[in-house]
Short mmCIF file of C-alpha atoms in Angstrom, two decimals:
data_model
loop_
_atom_site.label_atom_id
_atom_site.label_comp_id
_atom_site.label_asym_id
_atom_site.label_seq_id
_atom_site.Cartn_x
_atom_site.Cartn_y
_atom_site.Cartn_z
CA UNK A 440 -34.07 -5.45 29.39
CA UNK A 441 -34.71 -5.07 25.65
CA UNK A 442 -31.69 -5.75 23.43
CA UNK A 443 -30.31 -2.72 21.62
CA UNK A 444 -31.10 -3.48 17.99
CA UNK A 445 -29.08 -0.52 16.72
CA UNK A 446 -25.89 -0.28 18.83
CA UNK A 447 -24.20 2.47 16.77
CA UNK A 448 -27.20 4.39 15.43
CA UNK A 449 -26.75 2.79 12.02
CA UNK A 450 -28.97 4.08 9.18
CA UNK A 451 -32.36 2.36 9.32
CA UNK A 452 -32.42 1.75 5.57
CA UNK A 453 -29.03 0.04 5.87
CA UNK A 454 -30.31 -2.20 8.69
CA UNK A 455 -33.35 -3.22 6.66
CA UNK A 456 -31.11 -4.05 3.71
CA UNK A 457 -28.72 -6.10 5.87
CA UNK A 458 -31.61 -8.00 7.47
CA UNK A 459 -32.87 -9.00 4.04
CA UNK A 460 -29.40 -9.99 2.82
CA UNK A 461 -28.24 -11.93 5.87
CA UNK A 462 -31.41 -13.61 7.09
CA UNK A 463 -30.56 -15.78 10.10
CA UNK A 464 -27.05 -14.30 10.31
CA UNK A 465 -28.35 -10.75 10.76
CA UNK A 466 -28.43 -10.74 14.58
CA UNK A 467 -24.89 -12.12 14.79
CA UNK A 468 -23.66 -9.47 12.38
CA UNK A 469 -25.40 -6.74 14.35
CA UNK A 470 -23.84 -7.92 17.61
CA UNK A 471 -20.39 -7.64 16.04
CA UNK A 472 -20.80 -3.84 16.10
CA UNK A 473 -20.69 -3.97 19.89
CA UNK A 474 -17.28 -5.65 19.87
CA UNK A 475 -14.06 -3.65 20.01
CA UNK A 476 -12.47 -3.56 16.59
CA UNK A 477 -9.18 -5.39 16.06
CA UNK A 478 -5.88 -3.71 15.17
CA UNK A 479 -3.34 -4.93 12.62
CA UNK A 480 0.19 -4.30 11.42
CA UNK A 481 1.98 -5.72 8.42
CA UNK A 482 5.74 -6.20 8.29
CA UNK A 483 7.75 -4.59 5.50
CA UNK A 484 9.54 -7.41 3.69
CA UNK A 485 12.05 -4.93 2.21
CA UNK A 486 13.47 -4.25 5.67
CA UNK A 487 14.35 -7.82 6.63
CA UNK A 488 13.16 -11.41 6.85
CA UNK A 489 9.68 -12.01 8.16
CA UNK A 490 10.95 -14.59 10.66
CA UNK A 491 13.41 -12.15 12.24
CA UNK A 492 10.94 -9.27 12.42
CA UNK A 493 8.26 -11.44 14.00
CA UNK A 494 10.73 -12.85 16.52
CA UNK A 495 11.85 -9.34 17.52
CA UNK A 496 8.35 -7.93 17.88
CA UNK A 497 5.97 -10.74 18.86
CA UNK A 498 6.27 -10.09 22.58
CA UNK A 499 6.72 -6.31 22.22
CA UNK A 500 3.32 -5.89 20.52
CA UNK A 501 1.62 -9.15 21.60
CA UNK A 502 1.28 -10.34 17.99
CA UNK A 503 -1.03 -13.05 16.65
CA UNK A 504 -1.29 -14.16 13.02
CA UNK A 505 -3.85 -12.79 10.56
CA UNK A 506 -4.97 -15.87 8.60
CA UNK A 507 -5.20 -14.31 5.13
CA UNK A 508 -1.85 -12.47 5.13
CA UNK A 509 1.45 -14.15 5.96
CA UNK A 510 3.16 -10.85 6.90
CA UNK A 511 0.12 -9.51 8.78
CA UNK A 512 -0.49 -9.66 12.55
CA UNK A 513 -3.06 -8.51 15.05
CA UNK A 514 -1.59 -6.46 17.88
CA UNK A 515 -2.87 -5.40 21.27
CA UNK A 516 -4.00 -1.76 21.13
CA UNK A 517 -2.23 -0.66 24.32
CA UNK A 518 1.16 -1.65 22.87
CA UNK A 519 0.88 1.30 20.43
CA UNK A 520 3.28 0.24 17.65
CA UNK A 521 2.52 3.46 15.78
CA UNK A 522 4.53 5.35 18.40
CA UNK A 523 7.56 3.07 18.37
CA UNK A 524 10.67 4.18 16.40
CA UNK A 525 10.31 1.06 14.25
CA UNK A 526 7.23 2.68 12.71
CA UNK A 527 9.29 5.68 11.57
CA UNK A 528 11.95 3.28 10.27
CA UNK A 529 9.33 1.63 8.04
CA UNK A 530 9.62 -1.79 9.68
CA UNK A 531 5.84 -2.19 9.50
CA UNK A 532 2.66 -0.50 8.29
CA UNK A 533 -0.42 -0.10 10.50
CA UNK A 534 -3.35 -1.47 8.46
CA UNK A 535 -6.90 -2.68 8.96
CA UNK A 536 -6.57 -6.51 8.92
CA UNK A 537 -9.25 -7.24 6.29
CA UNK A 538 -7.58 -4.90 3.79
CA UNK A 539 -4.47 -7.11 3.81
CA UNK A 540 -6.38 -9.88 2.00
CA UNK A 541 -6.44 -7.93 -1.26
CA UNK A 542 -2.72 -8.22 -2.06
CA UNK A 543 -2.64 -11.80 -0.78
CA UNK A 544 -5.26 -12.58 -3.42
CA UNK A 545 -3.41 -10.61 -6.11
CA UNK A 546 -0.17 -12.56 -5.37
CA UNK A 547 2.28 -10.15 -7.09
CA UNK A 548 5.59 -11.65 -8.21
CA UNK A 549 9.06 -10.01 -8.33
CA UNK A 550 9.78 -8.44 -11.71
CA UNK A 551 6.15 -7.77 -12.67
CA UNK A 552 4.56 -4.46 -13.62
CA UNK A 553 1.83 -3.67 -11.08
CA UNK A 554 -0.74 -0.88 -10.84
CA UNK A 555 -2.44 0.15 -7.60
CA UNK A 556 -5.14 2.31 -9.12
CA UNK A 557 -6.84 3.86 -6.05
CA UNK A 558 -3.83 3.65 -3.77
CA UNK A 559 -4.02 6.17 -0.88
CA UNK A 560 -3.09 6.06 1.91
CA UNK A 561 -0.71 3.28 0.82
CA UNK A 562 -1.54 0.04 2.61
CA UNK A 563 -1.87 -2.07 -0.52
CA UNK A 564 0.95 -0.27 -2.32
CA UNK A 565 3.42 -0.94 0.48
CA UNK A 566 2.27 -4.56 0.72
CA UNK A 567 2.75 -5.04 -3.03
CA UNK A 568 6.21 -3.45 -2.80
CA UNK A 569 7.21 -5.87 -0.05
CA UNK A 570 6.18 -8.81 -2.22
CA UNK A 571 8.15 -7.43 -5.21
CA UNK A 572 11.41 -7.29 -3.20
CA UNK A 573 12.63 -4.30 -5.20
CA UNK A 574 12.20 -6.03 -8.58
CA UNK A 575 9.74 -4.80 -11.18
CA UNK A 576 7.64 -1.65 -11.48
CA UNK A 577 4.87 -0.43 -9.17
CA UNK A 578 2.71 2.50 -10.26
CA UNK A 579 0.64 3.83 -7.34
CA UNK A 580 -2.07 6.27 -8.32
CA UNK A 581 -4.41 8.46 -6.30
CA UNK A 582 -6.81 10.97 -7.83
CA UNK A 583 -7.08 13.29 -4.79
CA UNK A 584 -3.96 15.50 -4.43
CA UNK A 585 -3.87 15.63 -0.61
CA UNK A 586 -4.28 11.87 -0.32
CA UNK A 587 -1.67 11.36 -3.06
CA UNK A 588 0.83 13.27 -0.90
CA UNK A 589 0.11 10.97 2.05
CA UNK A 590 0.59 8.00 -0.28
CA UNK A 591 3.96 9.38 -1.39
CA UNK A 592 5.05 9.87 2.22
CA UNK A 593 4.24 6.25 3.07
CA UNK A 594 6.14 5.01 0.02
CA UNK A 595 9.14 6.96 1.30
CA UNK A 596 8.80 5.79 4.91
CA UNK A 597 8.88 2.12 3.92
CA UNK A 598 12.01 2.59 1.83
CA UNK A 599 10.40 1.64 -1.48
CA UNK A 600 12.65 2.23 -4.48
CA UNK A 601 10.67 0.83 -7.43
CA UNK A 602 7.41 2.80 -7.11
CA UNK A 603 6.15 5.78 -9.11
CA UNK A 604 3.40 7.81 -7.38
CA UNK A 605 0.95 9.53 -9.73
CA UNK A 606 -2.01 11.88 -9.20
CA UNK A 607 -4.29 11.16 -12.17
CA UNK A 608 -7.81 10.01 -12.93
CA UNK A 609 -8.19 6.52 -14.35
CA UNK A 610 -9.12 7.75 -17.84
CA UNK A 611 -5.94 9.80 -18.15
CA UNK A 612 -3.87 6.93 -16.80
CA UNK A 613 -5.31 4.58 -19.44
CA UNK A 614 -3.94 6.78 -22.24
CA UNK A 615 -0.45 6.40 -20.73
CA UNK A 616 -0.51 2.66 -19.99
CA UNK A 617 -2.68 0.77 -22.52
CA UNK A 618 -2.47 -3.04 -22.05
CA UNK A 619 0.67 -2.46 -19.95
CA UNK A 620 0.35 -4.05 -16.50
CA UNK A 621 0.70 -7.67 -15.42
CA UNK A 622 -1.51 -7.17 -12.35
CA UNK A 623 -3.80 -4.42 -11.12
CA UNK A 624 -5.49 -3.65 -7.80
CA UNK A 625 -8.77 -1.74 -7.97
CA UNK A 626 -9.62 -1.00 -4.34
CA UNK A 627 -12.59 1.04 -5.43
CA UNK A 628 -14.04 4.06 -3.62
CA UNK A 629 -17.27 2.75 -2.09
CA UNK A 630 -20.11 3.47 0.34
CA UNK A 631 -17.95 2.18 3.21
CA UNK A 632 -20.54 -0.02 4.91
CA UNK A 633 -17.84 -2.41 6.07
CA UNK A 634 -16.17 0.45 7.99
CA UNK A 635 -19.24 1.55 9.98
CA UNK A 636 -17.93 -0.04 13.17
CA UNK A 637 -14.82 2.17 13.19
CA UNK A 638 -15.79 5.19 11.07
CA UNK A 639 -18.55 7.52 12.27
CA UNK A 640 -18.17 9.71 9.19
CA UNK A 641 -18.92 6.75 6.91
CA UNK A 642 -22.12 6.08 8.85
CA UNK A 643 -23.17 9.71 8.58
CA UNK A 644 -22.56 9.94 4.82
CA UNK A 645 -24.35 6.70 3.88
CA UNK A 646 -27.48 6.77 1.73
CA UNK A 647 -29.08 4.52 -0.85
CA UNK A 648 -28.40 7.22 -3.44
CA UNK A 649 -24.71 7.21 -2.53
CA UNK A 650 -24.61 3.42 -2.97
CA UNK A 651 -25.99 3.86 -6.48
CA UNK A 652 -23.50 6.63 -7.33
CA UNK A 653 -20.62 4.52 -6.02
CA UNK A 654 -21.69 1.56 -8.14
CA UNK A 655 -21.71 3.72 -11.27
CA UNK A 656 -18.29 5.19 -10.51
CA UNK A 657 -16.85 1.73 -9.83
CA UNK A 658 -17.93 0.52 -13.28
CA UNK A 659 -16.18 3.49 -14.88
CA UNK A 660 -12.96 2.78 -12.94
CA UNK A 661 -13.12 -0.92 -13.85
CA UNK A 662 -13.49 -0.02 -17.54
CA UNK A 663 -10.23 1.93 -17.51
CA UNK A 664 -8.45 -0.69 -15.40
CA UNK A 665 -9.45 -3.43 -17.85
CA UNK A 666 -7.87 -1.49 -20.70
CA UNK A 667 -4.59 -1.14 -18.78
CA UNK A 668 -4.27 -4.88 -18.07
CA UNK A 669 -2.30 -6.94 -20.57
CA UNK A 670 -3.83 -10.12 -22.06
CA UNK A 671 -3.28 -12.93 -19.56
CA UNK A 672 -2.99 -10.47 -16.66
CA UNK A 673 -4.91 -10.56 -13.38
CA UNK A 674 -6.86 -7.92 -11.50
CA UNK A 675 -8.31 -7.81 -7.97
CA UNK A 676 -11.44 -5.74 -7.45
CA UNK A 677 -12.19 -4.95 -3.82
CA UNK A 678 -14.45 -2.79 -1.68
CA UNK A 679 -15.01 -2.25 2.03
CA UNK A 680 -18.79 -2.43 1.69
CA UNK A 681 -21.51 -5.08 2.02
CA UNK A 682 -23.65 -3.62 -0.77
CA UNK A 683 -24.36 -6.21 -3.50
CA UNK A 684 -24.82 -3.35 -5.98
CA UNK A 685 -21.16 -2.49 -5.48
CA UNK A 686 -19.91 -6.07 -5.03
CA UNK A 687 -21.39 -9.16 -6.75
CA UNK A 688 -23.80 -7.13 -8.91
CA UNK A 689 -20.94 -4.89 -9.96
CA UNK A 690 -18.74 -7.81 -10.98
CA UNK A 691 -21.65 -9.48 -12.79
CA UNK A 692 -22.27 -6.30 -14.78
CA UNK A 693 -18.58 -5.95 -15.63
CA UNK A 694 -18.31 -9.57 -16.84
CA UNK A 695 -21.40 -9.22 -19.05
CA UNK A 696 -19.73 -6.32 -20.85
CA UNK A 697 -16.27 -7.94 -20.85
CA UNK A 698 -16.44 -11.57 -21.98
CA UNK A 699 -12.62 -11.57 -22.20
CA UNK A 700 -12.55 -11.64 -18.39
CA UNK A 701 -13.38 -14.47 -16.01
CA UNK A 702 -13.43 -15.01 -12.26
CA UNK A 703 -10.45 -17.06 -11.12
CA UNK A 704 -11.35 -20.11 -9.03
CA UNK A 705 -8.46 -20.79 -6.69
CA UNK A 706 -7.62 -24.18 -5.28
CA UNK A 707 -7.78 -24.46 -1.49
CA UNK A 708 -4.00 -24.36 -1.16
CA UNK A 709 -3.85 -21.04 -3.06
CA UNK A 710 -6.86 -19.32 -1.52
CA UNK A 711 -6.10 -16.98 1.42
CA UNK A 712 -7.44 -18.60 4.60
CA UNK A 713 -10.39 -17.17 6.50
CA UNK A 714 -12.39 -15.77 3.55
CA UNK A 715 -16.09 -16.55 3.05
CA UNK A 716 -17.48 -17.31 -0.39
CA UNK A 717 -19.34 -14.59 -2.25
CA UNK A 718 -23.11 -14.86 -2.56
CA UNK A 719 -23.95 -15.65 -6.20
CA UNK A 720 -27.72 -15.44 -5.55
CA UNK A 721 -27.33 -11.74 -4.81
CA UNK A 722 -26.36 -11.10 -8.39
CA UNK A 723 -27.72 -13.57 -10.90
CA UNK A 724 -28.53 -17.25 -11.01
CA UNK A 725 -26.86 -17.21 -14.43
CA UNK A 726 -23.47 -16.53 -12.79
CA UNK A 727 -22.82 -19.20 -10.15
CA UNK A 728 -19.10 -18.40 -10.52
CA UNK A 729 -19.75 -15.36 -8.32
CA UNK A 730 -19.52 -17.78 -5.41
CA UNK A 731 -15.78 -17.82 -6.23
CA UNK A 732 -15.52 -14.21 -5.09
CA UNK A 733 -14.88 -13.54 -1.42
CA UNK A 734 -16.18 -11.70 1.61
CA UNK A 735 -14.88 -10.96 5.07
CA UNK A 736 -17.69 -10.62 7.60
CA UNK A 737 -17.10 -8.96 10.98
CA UNK A 738 -19.24 -11.61 12.72
CA UNK A 739 -17.27 -14.46 11.14
CA UNK A 740 -13.69 -13.16 11.16
CA UNK A 741 -11.48 -10.73 13.07
CA UNK A 742 -11.68 -7.77 10.73
CA UNK A 743 -14.00 -5.22 9.15
CA UNK A 744 -16.25 -5.92 6.16
CA UNK A 745 -14.57 -6.50 2.81
CA UNK A 746 -15.37 -7.89 -0.66
CA UNK A 747 -12.81 -9.28 -3.13
CA UNK A 748 -12.88 -10.71 -6.63
CA UNK A 749 -9.90 -12.04 -8.61
CA UNK A 750 -10.34 -11.57 -12.36
CA UNK A 751 -8.20 -12.78 -15.26
CA UNK A 752 -8.03 -11.36 -18.78
CA UNK A 753 -7.87 -13.98 -21.50
CA UNK A 754 -4.45 -14.39 -23.09
CA UNK A 755 -6.28 -14.36 -26.44
CA UNK A 756 -7.90 -10.98 -25.74
CA UNK A 757 -7.30 -8.19 -28.20
CA UNK A 758 -4.82 -5.82 -26.54
CA UNK A 759 -6.60 -2.81 -28.01
CA UNK A 760 -4.68 0.36 -28.70
CA UNK A 761 -1.09 -0.29 -27.72
CA UNK A 762 1.66 2.25 -28.16
CA UNK A 763 5.35 1.55 -28.02
CA UNK A 764 6.67 2.89 -24.71
CA UNK A 765 8.78 6.00 -25.12
CA UNK A 766 11.95 6.27 -23.06
CA UNK A 767 12.17 9.09 -20.49
CA UNK A 768 14.76 11.81 -20.81
CA UNK A 769 17.50 10.38 -18.64
CA UNK A 770 20.09 12.46 -16.84
CA UNK A 771 23.45 12.40 -18.62
CA UNK A 772 25.27 15.34 -17.01
CA UNK A 773 28.94 14.33 -16.61
CA UNK A 774 29.75 16.88 -13.92
CA UNK A 775 26.71 15.86 -11.91
CA UNK A 776 27.48 12.18 -12.29
CA UNK A 777 30.98 12.86 -10.98
CA UNK A 778 29.43 14.33 -7.81
CA UNK A 779 27.21 11.25 -7.50
CA UNK A 780 30.18 8.90 -7.89
CA UNK A 781 32.14 10.82 -5.26
CA UNK A 782 29.21 10.53 -2.86
CA UNK A 783 28.78 6.80 -3.49
CA UNK A 784 32.51 6.12 -3.10
CA UNK A 785 32.62 8.02 0.16
CA UNK A 786 29.48 6.63 1.82
CA UNK A 787 27.93 3.59 0.18
CA UNK A 788 30.23 1.79 -2.27
CA UNK A 789 28.29 -1.45 -1.72
CA UNK A 790 25.13 0.11 -3.17
CA UNK A 791 25.00 1.12 -6.80
CA UNK A 792 22.11 2.94 -8.51
CA UNK A 793 21.50 2.25 -12.18
CA UNK A 794 23.19 5.28 -13.74
CA UNK A 795 21.31 4.64 -16.98
CA UNK A 796 17.95 5.28 -15.27
CA UNK A 797 18.62 8.56 -13.46
CA UNK A 798 16.41 11.61 -14.01
CA UNK A 799 16.53 15.16 -12.69
CA UNK A 800 13.46 17.03 -11.38
CA UNK A 801 14.81 20.56 -10.96
CA UNK A 802 17.78 19.91 -8.67
CA UNK A 803 16.30 16.64 -7.30
CA UNK A 804 17.91 13.41 -8.49
CA UNK A 805 15.81 10.24 -8.84
CA UNK A 806 16.37 6.68 -9.99
CA UNK A 807 13.48 5.67 -12.21
CA UNK A 808 12.24 2.08 -11.83
CA UNK A 809 13.05 -0.34 -14.63
CA UNK A 810 10.33 -0.64 -17.31
CA UNK A 811 8.84 2.78 -16.51
CA UNK A 812 8.06 4.59 -19.79
CA UNK A 813 8.19 8.33 -20.39
CA UNK A 814 5.74 10.17 -18.13
CA UNK A 815 5.86 13.62 -19.74
CA UNK A 816 2.51 15.35 -19.17
CA UNK A 817 1.51 13.14 -16.24
CA UNK A 818 1.06 14.41 -12.70
CA UNK A 819 3.88 12.60 -10.92
CA UNK A 820 4.63 13.16 -7.25
CA UNK A 821 7.41 10.61 -6.86
CA UNK A 822 9.13 9.29 -10.01
CA UNK A 823 11.04 6.51 -8.27
CA UNK A 824 13.73 6.51 -5.60
CA UNK A 825 14.76 9.99 -4.51
CA UNK A 826 18.55 9.98 -4.23
CA UNK A 827 19.13 13.54 -3.13
CA UNK A 828 19.62 17.20 -4.00
CA UNK A 829 22.35 18.30 -6.39
CA UNK A 830 24.12 21.33 -4.99
CA UNK A 831 26.97 23.34 -6.53
CA UNK A 832 29.75 20.99 -5.48
CA UNK A 833 28.05 18.05 -3.76
CA UNK A 834 25.11 15.70 -3.55
CA UNK A 835 23.04 15.98 -0.37
CA UNK A 836 21.36 12.62 0.24
CA UNK A 837 17.58 12.39 0.64
CA UNK A 838 15.63 10.98 3.58
CA UNK A 839 14.13 8.47 1.11
CA UNK A 840 17.61 7.11 0.34
CA UNK A 841 18.35 6.64 4.04
CA UNK A 842 15.18 4.59 4.51
CA UNK A 843 15.91 2.55 1.38
CA UNK A 844 19.46 1.58 2.36
CA UNK A 845 20.46 -1.22 4.71
CA UNK A 846 23.24 -0.61 7.27
CA UNK A 847 25.56 -3.14 5.62
CA UNK A 848 25.46 -1.08 2.39
CA UNK A 849 27.11 2.01 3.91
CA UNK A 850 30.58 2.75 5.31
CA UNK A 851 29.35 4.76 8.27
CA UNK A 852 26.32 3.91 10.39
CA UNK A 853 25.37 4.17 14.02
CA UNK A 854 22.70 2.08 15.73
CA UNK A 855 20.75 3.23 18.78
CA UNK A 856 18.52 0.80 20.72
CA UNK A 857 14.99 0.88 19.34
CA UNK A 858 13.53 1.01 22.85
CA UNK A 859 16.06 3.57 24.14
CA UNK A 860 16.03 7.33 24.70
CA UNK A 861 18.76 8.24 22.20
CA UNK A 862 16.72 7.21 19.15
CA UNK A 863 13.83 9.30 20.48
CA UNK A 864 16.22 12.25 20.83
CA UNK A 865 17.17 11.73 17.19
CA UNK A 866 13.51 11.70 16.12
CA UNK A 867 13.03 14.98 18.02
CA UNK A 868 15.81 16.57 15.97
CA UNK A 869 18.39 16.78 18.75
CA UNK A 870 22.15 16.70 18.28
CA UNK A 871 23.75 13.45 19.50
CA UNK A 872 27.27 12.34 20.48
CA UNK A 873 29.24 10.22 18.02
CA UNK A 874 31.37 7.71 19.95
CA UNK A 875 32.95 6.40 16.72
CA UNK A 876 34.55 9.70 15.69
CA UNK A 877 33.08 9.67 12.17
CA UNK A 878 33.37 12.44 9.63
CA UNK A 879 30.70 13.04 6.99
CA UNK A 880 27.29 11.51 6.41
CA UNK A 881 26.26 8.74 8.82
CA UNK A 882 23.25 6.43 8.49
CA UNK A 883 21.31 6.47 11.78
CA UNK A 884 19.52 3.23 12.70
CA UNK A 885 17.02 2.01 15.27
CA UNK A 886 18.73 -1.28 16.08
CA UNK A 887 19.39 -2.67 12.59
CA UNK A 888 16.81 -0.57 10.74
CA UNK A 889 17.81 2.63 8.95
CA UNK A 890 15.81 5.68 10.00
CA UNK A 891 17.61 8.78 8.69
CA UNK A 892 20.83 10.77 8.21
CA UNK A 893 23.17 12.67 10.48
CA UNK A 894 26.37 14.51 9.63
CA UNK A 895 29.32 13.73 11.88
CA UNK A 896 32.14 16.07 12.82
CA UNK A 897 34.23 16.48 15.98
CA UNK A 898 32.45 13.73 17.88
CA UNK A 899 29.01 15.26 17.25
CA UNK A 900 26.14 14.01 15.06
CA UNK A 901 24.34 16.94 13.51
CA UNK A 902 20.72 15.88 13.06
CA UNK A 903 19.31 15.74 9.50
CA UNK A 904 15.99 14.07 10.32
CA UNK A 905 13.37 16.04 8.32
CA UNK A 906 11.84 18.85 10.38
CA UNK A 907 8.33 18.02 9.23
CA UNK A 908 8.61 14.48 10.64
CA UNK A 909 10.12 15.29 14.03
CA UNK A 910 8.22 14.28 17.14
#
């Protein structure tokens, strides 16, 4: 019986291109499309220690390590972690395994200023936030409004307090943050060839013309990203495509126009495991350093196709146009701050927001991350940690605050078993009994992970889980 040379009805022009690029490896790559794709989750380091979370969940989801990401794990599809209450508590993020390599390569450090330029739906943003451990500033940007809202929702679900979510194009963002960031991720919109195995729409939309248009757009995005990186800063460029025009050729073109940048060659102990070297011959014999960029091949690793390059801006580079950051208009209302203090004293005296970095959006109170400059005129969906709604004589806490807090930071909490029926009743919006006889706001937890608010009175927990999230 003749072997099926096109198992997923891939575009013929794409197959011809891949055959030319891969040579003897082409058949092995083609066979990988017949394999079932792997599934991955990545633990949220804000919620607890990696060791504890792995120990709790290894058997539950049949976890095995992803080599290029220390907090990433393959799981068995039938275990369905996306339907477990831990998902709603932000304990982990479901993410394609290859995509986890990007932040591993970036290696963000607590206290730094980081930009995720093309951030939706939030996989890389939430991974960066976990590595920052609540210290520093993370600006997560998405140009498409609907996708930016999804990004904002995922930032909230994982309890992130030091992220600002924006909805801007890269040119507009550059005017706000010239030479500002320590590290930047450019996970560029691309032709999606590396996703063909799992994404029928990507296969249907592919064309050689689209590859060319993507390559042009990527250069424009890189130009603006370069201007936002401080001298001495690092930037990861990544795509989920095999196309050399968008990968090695794109980096070669960028470096020719930006001699202040270089490709970072990592030592073996710093390089994420499981990555293949980039193919310098696809770009130019004059740039052998392109072999220090990286690829993930579906026939060589357990993951979809990905390309990554780590770039560094010279510390001697001219910073260009730099403006002194202007401070935001902070909230200084004494009556409102009294309500906030009353709320904190009553519920969470062990947790203190920075009262010098509070801002008010209408009646919504936020804590702005440290180092965030004034954002007047920018499209901002989430200007930091949402604390709650200021009402006439009280502060009503936000769902974001519940997910950000740990149980040991509040006076009143109640934990339901993560595998039990009561936590599912809570997620459905049902009223629950309160065996502790509390009065006032109570932090509801799935085991030891916060998941939302309830208001206790008379032995009853009135459900305050957001209606739009209920199952």
